[in-house]
Amino acid sequence: AATYRSVSVESSLPDQLLVLADDLLPRLFSNLFRNAIQHNDSDSPKVRVTAERTEEMIRVRIADNGPGIPSDEQSTLFERGDNTGSSHGLGLYLVHTVAERYGGTVELSETGPDGSTFAVELPRAKQDAADEDGLAEDDYIEDDRAEADWVGDNPSVTLRS
């Protein structure tokens, strides 16, 4: 039987975070989000998503309050794993590969007993390219608070008002 688990999710995202991408981009973030929840053994698990933009890049951080990543796993975190003897396999390898495909990067920017933070940098899309694709201001993500329920390998996110 599946085990239900509530996770507090906070986000702070500026308007108009535009990157040009295909259907692999949601998988990149889904994988990081899934890891932040699945490997979090805190009594009150939390995930915080923040983003900022520079002239050329969008930087998204996904932070959790889990146990951190052991130092002996950090150097091979984004390598293709075999799921034996470690808690990572193809997930972070694919995150790294997809980020590079878009001309971006992913890194473990912080880790310790109070949690881990992964940072993804992706090139910004030019506004005129987004206008050609018909994106409206309503299509952008704004600051929200959400609650995620975790059932097996399937997250369910509910926004709170």
PDB file of C-alpha atoms in Angstrom:
ATOM      1  CA  ALA A   1       0.000   0.000   0.000  1.00  0.00           C
ATOM      2  CA  ALA A   2       1.154   3.513  -0.767  1.00  0.00           C
ATOM      3  CA  THR A   3       2.258   5.751   2.061  1.00  0.00           C
ATOM      4  CA  TYR A   4       0.909   9.311   2.140  1.00  0.00           C
ATOM      5  CA  ARG A   5       3.142  12.125   3.248  1.00  0.00           C
ATOM      6  CA  SER A   6       2.561  15.882   3.426  1.00  0.00           C
ATOM      7  CA  VAL A   7       5.342  18.193   2.336  1.00  0.00           C
ATOM      8  CA  SER A   8       5.359  21.971   2.705  1.00  0.00           C
ATOM      9  CA  VAL A   9       6.350  23.623  -0.570  1.00  0.00           C
ATOM     10  CA  GLU A  10       7.207  27.313  -0.799  1.00  0.00           C
ATOM     11  CA  SER A  11       8.109  29.248  -3.908  1.00  0.00           C
ATOM     12  CA  SER A  12       9.370  32.696  -4.677  1.00  0.00           C
ATOM     13  CA  LEU A  13       9.452  33.207  -8.416  1.00  0.00           C
ATOM     14  CA  PRO A  14       9.661  36.495 -10.308  1.00  0.00           C
ATOM     15  CA  ASP A  15       7.316  37.157 -13.217  1.00  0.00           C
ATOM     16  CA  GLN A  16       8.329  36.237 -16.742  1.00  0.00           C
ATOM     17  CA  LEU A  17      10.847  33.473 -16.289  1.00  0.00           C
ATOM     18  CA  LEU A  18      11.267  32.676 -19.959  1.00  0.00           C
ATOM     19  CA  VAL A  19      13.461  29.901 -21.282  1.00  0.00           C
ATOM     20  CA  LEU A  20      13.153  28.180 -24.637  1.00  0.00           C
ATOM     21  CA  ALA A  21      12.752  24.473 -24.080  1.00  0.00           C
ATOM     22  CA  ASP A  22      10.928  21.364 -25.153  1.00  0.00           C
ATOM     23  CA  ASP A  23       9.102  18.641 -23.232  1.00  0.00           C
ATOM     24  CA  LEU A  24      12.252  17.560 -21.364  1.00  0.00           C
ATOM     25  CA  LEU A  25      12.368  20.690 -19.203  1.00  0.00           C
ATOM     26  CA  PRO A  26       9.498  19.608 -16.912  1.00  0.00           C
ATOM     27  CA  ARG A  27      11.289  16.285 -16.397  1.00  0.00           C
ATOM     28  CA  LEU A  28      14.424  18.109 -15.268  1.00  0.00           C
ATOM     29  CA  PHE A  29      12.542  19.984 -12.542  1.00  0.00           C
ATOM     30  CA  SER A  30      10.281  17.054 -11.705  1.00  0.00           C
ATOM     31  CA  ASN A  31      13.341  14.924 -11.020  1.00  0.00           C
ATOM     32  CA  LEU A  32      14.892  17.503  -8.686  1.00  0.00           C
ATOM     33  CA  PHE A  33      11.563  18.038  -6.939  1.00  0.00           C
ATOM     34  CA  ARG A  34      11.018  14.287  -6.566  1.00  0.00           C
ATOM     35  CA  ASN A  35      14.480  13.843  -5.036  1.00  0.00           C
ATOM     36  CA  ALA A  36      13.910  16.718  -2.604  1.00  0.00           C
ATOM     37  CA  ILE A  37      10.794  14.945  -1.332  1.00  0.00           C
ATOM     38  CA  GLN A  38      11.728  11.291  -1.634  1.00  0.00           C
ATOM     39  CA  HIS A  39      15.082  11.559   0.155  1.00  0.00           C
ATOM     40  CA  ASN A  40      13.790  13.855   2.904  1.00  0.00           C
ATOM     41  CA  ASP A  41      13.416  12.072   6.231  1.00  0.00           C
ATOM     42  CA  SER A  42      12.514  15.184   8.249  1.00  0.00           C
ATOM     43  CA  ASP A  43       9.421  15.041  10.473  1.00  0.00           C
ATOM     44  CA  SER A  44       8.203  18.216   8.723  1.00  0.00           C
ATOM     45  CA  PRO A  45       9.606  17.988   5.185  1.00  0.00           C
ATOM     46  CA  LYS A  46       9.925  21.262   3.295  1.00  0.00           C
ATOM     47  CA  VAL A  47      10.930  22.158  -0.237  1.00  0.00           C
ATOM     48  CA  ARG A  48      11.634  25.732  -1.296  1.00  0.00           C
ATOM     49  CA  VAL A  49      11.839  26.791  -4.927  1.00  0.00           C
ATOM     50  CA  THR A  50      13.331  30.179  -5.743  1.00  0.00           C
ATOM     51  CA  ALA A  51      14.399  31.789  -8.974  1.00  0.00           C
ATOM     52  CA  GLU A  52      16.213  34.858 -10.133  1.00  0.00           C
ATOM     53  CA  ARG A  53      17.167  36.188 -13.493  1.00  0.00           C
ATOM     54  CA  THR A  54      20.210  37.948 -14.772  1.00  0.00           C
ATOM     55  CA  GLU A  55      20.574  39.541 -18.159  1.00  0.00           C
ATOM     56  CA  GLU A  56      21.497  36.207 -19.751  1.00  0.00           C
ATOM     57  CA  MET A  57      20.366  33.425 -17.394  1.00  0.00           C
ATOM     58  CA  ILE A  58      17.543  32.146 -15.198  1.00  0.00           C
ATOM     59  CA  ARG A  59      18.777  30.513 -11.970  1.00  0.00           C
ATOM     60  CA  VAL A  60      16.342  28.204 -10.171  1.00  0.00           C
ATOM     61  CA  ARG A  61      17.156  26.756  -6.750  1.00  0.00           C
ATOM     62  CA  ILE A  62      15.380  23.771  -5.229  1.00  0.00           C
ATOM     63  CA  ALA A  63      16.198  23.394  -1.535  1.00  0.00           C
ATOM     64  CA  ASP A  64      15.043  20.833   1.003  1.00  0.00           C
ATOM     65  CA  ASN A  65      15.456  20.300   4.734  1.00  0.00           C
ATOM     66  CA  GLY A  66      16.495  16.661   4.433  1.00  0.00           C
ATOM     67  CA  PRO A  67      19.647  14.966   5.701  1.00  0.00           C
ATOM     68  CA  GLY A  68      21.993  16.289   3.012  1.00  0.00           C
ATOM     69  CA  ILE A  69      24.059  14.267   0.579  1.00  0.00           C
ATOM     70  CA  PRO A  70      26.946  12.201   1.927  1.00  0.00           C
ATOM     71  CA  SER A  71      30.343  13.572   0.925  1.00  0.00           C
ATOM     72  CA  ASP A  72      31.389  10.281  -0.672  1.00  0.00           C
ATOM     73  CA  GLU A  73      28.483  10.559  -3.162  1.00  0.00           C
ATOM     74  CA  GLN A  74      28.910  14.219  -4.105  1.00  0.00           C
ATOM     75  CA  SER A  75      31.695  13.823  -6.667  1.00  0.00           C
ATOM     76  CA  THR A  76      29.719  11.294  -8.724  1.00  0.00           C
ATOM     77  CA  LEU A  77      26.262  12.755  -8.205  1.00  0.00           C
ATOM     78  CA  PHE A  78      25.666  13.652 -11.864  1.00  0.00           C
ATOM     79  CA  GLU A  79      27.310  10.568 -13.335  1.00  0.00           C
ATOM     80  CA  ARG A  80      25.301   7.739 -14.770  1.00  0.00           C
ATOM     81  CA  GLY A  81      24.740   5.369 -11.849  1.00  0.00           C
ATOM     82  CA  ASP A  82      23.654   1.790 -11.581  1.00  0.00           C
ATOM     83  CA  ASN A  83      21.487   2.163  -8.463  1.00  0.00           C
ATOM     84  CA  THR A  84      23.630  -0.295  -6.494  1.00  0.00           C
ATOM     85  CA  GLY A  85      25.165   0.970  -3.306  1.00  0.00           C
ATOM     86  CA  SER A  86      24.002   4.556  -3.709  1.00  0.00           C
ATOM     87  CA  SER A  87      20.793   6.523  -3.538  1.00  0.00           C
ATOM     88  CA  HIS A  88      21.115   7.976  -7.024  1.00  0.00           C
ATOM     89  CA  GLY A  89      20.888   6.392 -10.431  1.00  0.00           C
ATOM     90  CA  LEU A  90      19.853   7.896 -13.745  1.00  0.00           C
ATOM     91  CA  GLY A  91      17.791  10.769 -12.322  1.00  0.00           C
ATOM     92  CA  LEU A  92      20.510  13.331 -11.620  1.00  0.00           C
ATOM     93  CA  TYR A  93      22.503  12.177 -14.641  1.00  0.00           C
ATOM     94  CA  LEU A  94      19.471  13.000 -16.805  1.00  0.00           C
ATOM     95  CA  VAL A  95      18.989  16.341 -15.025  1.00  0.00           C
ATOM     96  CA  HIS A  96      22.605  17.216 -15.838  1.00  0.00           C
ATOM     97  CA  THR A  97      22.290  16.028 -19.446  1.00  0.00           C
ATOM     98  CA  VAL A  98      19.070  17.976 -20.069  1.00  0.00           C
ATOM     99  CA  ALA A  99      20.463  21.163 -18.499  1.00  0.00           C
ATOM    100  CA  GLU A 100      23.518  20.931 -20.766  1.00  0.00           C
ATOM    101  CA  ARG A 101      21.287  20.289 -23.770  1.00  0.00           C
ATOM    102  CA  TYR A 102      19.673  23.678 -23.163  1.00  0.00           C
ATOM    103  CA  GLY A 103      23.057  25.378 -22.747  1.00  0.00           C
ATOM    104  CA  GLY A 104      22.724  25.453 -18.973  1.00  0.00           C
ATOM    105  CA  THR A 105      24.185  23.878 -15.869  1.00  0.00           C
ATOM    106  CA  VAL A 106      23.084  22.130 -12.693  1.00  0.00           C
ATOM    107  CA  GLU A 107      25.059  21.943  -9.478  1.00  0.00           C
ATOM    108  CA  LEU A 108      24.747  20.883  -5.890  1.00  0.00           C
ATOM    109  CA  SER A 109      25.216  24.357  -4.445  1.00  0.00           C
ATOM    110  CA  GLU A 110      24.765  23.466  -0.758  1.00  0.00           C
ATOM    111  CA  THR A 111      24.436  20.344   1.331  1.00  0.00           C
ATOM    112  CA  GLY A 112      24.653  19.516   4.988  1.00  0.00           C
ATOM    113  CA  PRO A 113      22.620  18.207   7.900  1.00  0.00           C
ATOM    114  CA  ASP A 114      19.984  20.906   7.297  1.00  0.00           C
ATOM    115  CA  GLY A 115      19.331  19.925   3.688  1.00  0.00           C
ATOM    116  CA  SER A 116      20.550  20.286   0.141  1.00  0.00           C
ATOM    117  CA  THR A 117      20.136  22.907  -2.555  1.00  0.00           C
ATOM    118  CA  PHE A 118      20.417  22.233  -6.261  1.00  0.00           C
ATOM    119  CA  ALA A 119      20.822  25.184  -8.622  1.00  0.00           C
ATOM    120  CA  VAL A 120      19.879  25.055 -12.293  1.00  0.00           C
ATOM    121  CA  GLU A 121      20.971  27.810 -14.674  1.00  0.00           C
ATOM    122  CA  LEU A 122      19.355  28.078 -18.084  1.00  0.00           C
ATOM    123  CA  PRO A 123      19.759  30.727 -20.789  1.00  0.00           C
ATOM    124  CA  ARG A 124      16.959  33.277 -20.868  1.00  0.00           C
ATOM    125  CA  ALA A 125      14.716  33.374 -23.893  1.00  0.00           C
ATOM    126  CA  LYS A 126      14.472  36.666 -25.684  1.00  0.00           C
ATOM    127  CA  GLN A 127      11.101  38.369 -25.170  1.00  0.00           C
ATOM    128  CA  ASP A 128      10.449  38.611 -28.912  1.00  0.00           C
ATOM    129  CA  ALA A 129      10.866  34.830 -29.270  1.00  0.00           C
ATOM    130  CA  ALA A 130       8.336  34.311 -26.485  1.00  0.00           C
ATOM    131  CA  ASP A 131       5.956  36.791 -28.139  1.00  0.00           C
ATOM    132  CA  GLU A 132       6.177  34.764 -31.363  1.00  0.00           C
ATOM    133  CA  ASP A 133       5.138  31.672 -29.406  1.00  0.00           C
ATOM    134  CA  GLY A 134       2.033  33.493 -28.151  1.00  0.00           C
ATOM    135  CA  LEU A 135       2.829  33.462 -24.445  1.00  0.00           C
ATOM    136  CA  ALA A 136       0.738  35.881 -22.444  1.00  0.00           C
ATOM    137  CA  GLU A 137       1.546  37.448 -19.095  1.00  0.00           C
ATOM    138  CA  ASP A 138      -1.038  35.098 -17.543  1.00  0.00           C
ATOM    139  CA  ASP A 139       1.147  32.114 -18.523  1.00  0.00           C
ATOM    140  CA  TYR A 140       3.845  33.008 -16.016  1.00  0.00           C
ATOM    141  CA  ILE A 141       4.214  31.504 -12.560  1.00  0.00           C
ATOM    142  CA  GLU A 142       3.738  33.807  -9.600  1.00  0.00           C
ATOM    143  CA  ASP A 143       4.550  33.382  -5.903  1.00  0.00           C
ATOM    144  CA  ASP A 144       2.503  30.579  -4.379  1.00  0.00           C
ATOM    145  CA  ARG A 145       2.400  28.318  -1.379  1.00  0.00           C
ATOM    146  CA  ALA A 146       1.642  24.719  -2.109  1.00  0.00           C
ATOM    147  CA  GLU A 147       1.271  21.447  -0.324  1.00  0.00           C
ATOM    148  CA  ALA A 148       2.576  18.282  -1.915  1.00  0.00           C
ATOM    149  CA  ASP A 149       1.311  14.838  -1.083  1.00  0.00           C
ATOM    150  CA  TRP A 150       3.683  12.028  -1.887  1.00  0.00           C
ATOM    151  CA  VAL A 151       2.231   8.630  -2.791  1.00  0.00           C
ATOM    152  CA  GLY A 152       4.821   6.063  -3.820  1.00  0.00           C
ATOM    153  CA  ASP A 153       6.640   7.614  -6.782  1.00  0.00           C
ATOM    154  CA  ASN A 154       3.871  10.094  -7.606  1.00  0.00           C
ATOM    155  CA  PRO A 155       3.755  13.621  -6.200  1.00  0.00           C
ATOM    156  CA  SER A 156       0.487  15.539  -6.052  1.00  0.00           C
ATOM    157  CA  VAL A 157       0.723  19.291  -5.492  1.00  0.00           C
ATOM    158  CA  THR A 158      -2.162  21.373  -4.144  1.00  0.00           C
ATOM    159  CA  LEU A 159      -1.976  25.157  -4.071  1.00  0.00           C
ATOM    160  CA  ARG A 160      -3.145  26.906  -0.918  1.00  0.00           C
ATOM    161  CA  SER A 161      -4.674  30.365  -0.957  1.00  0.00           C
TER     162      SER A 161
END
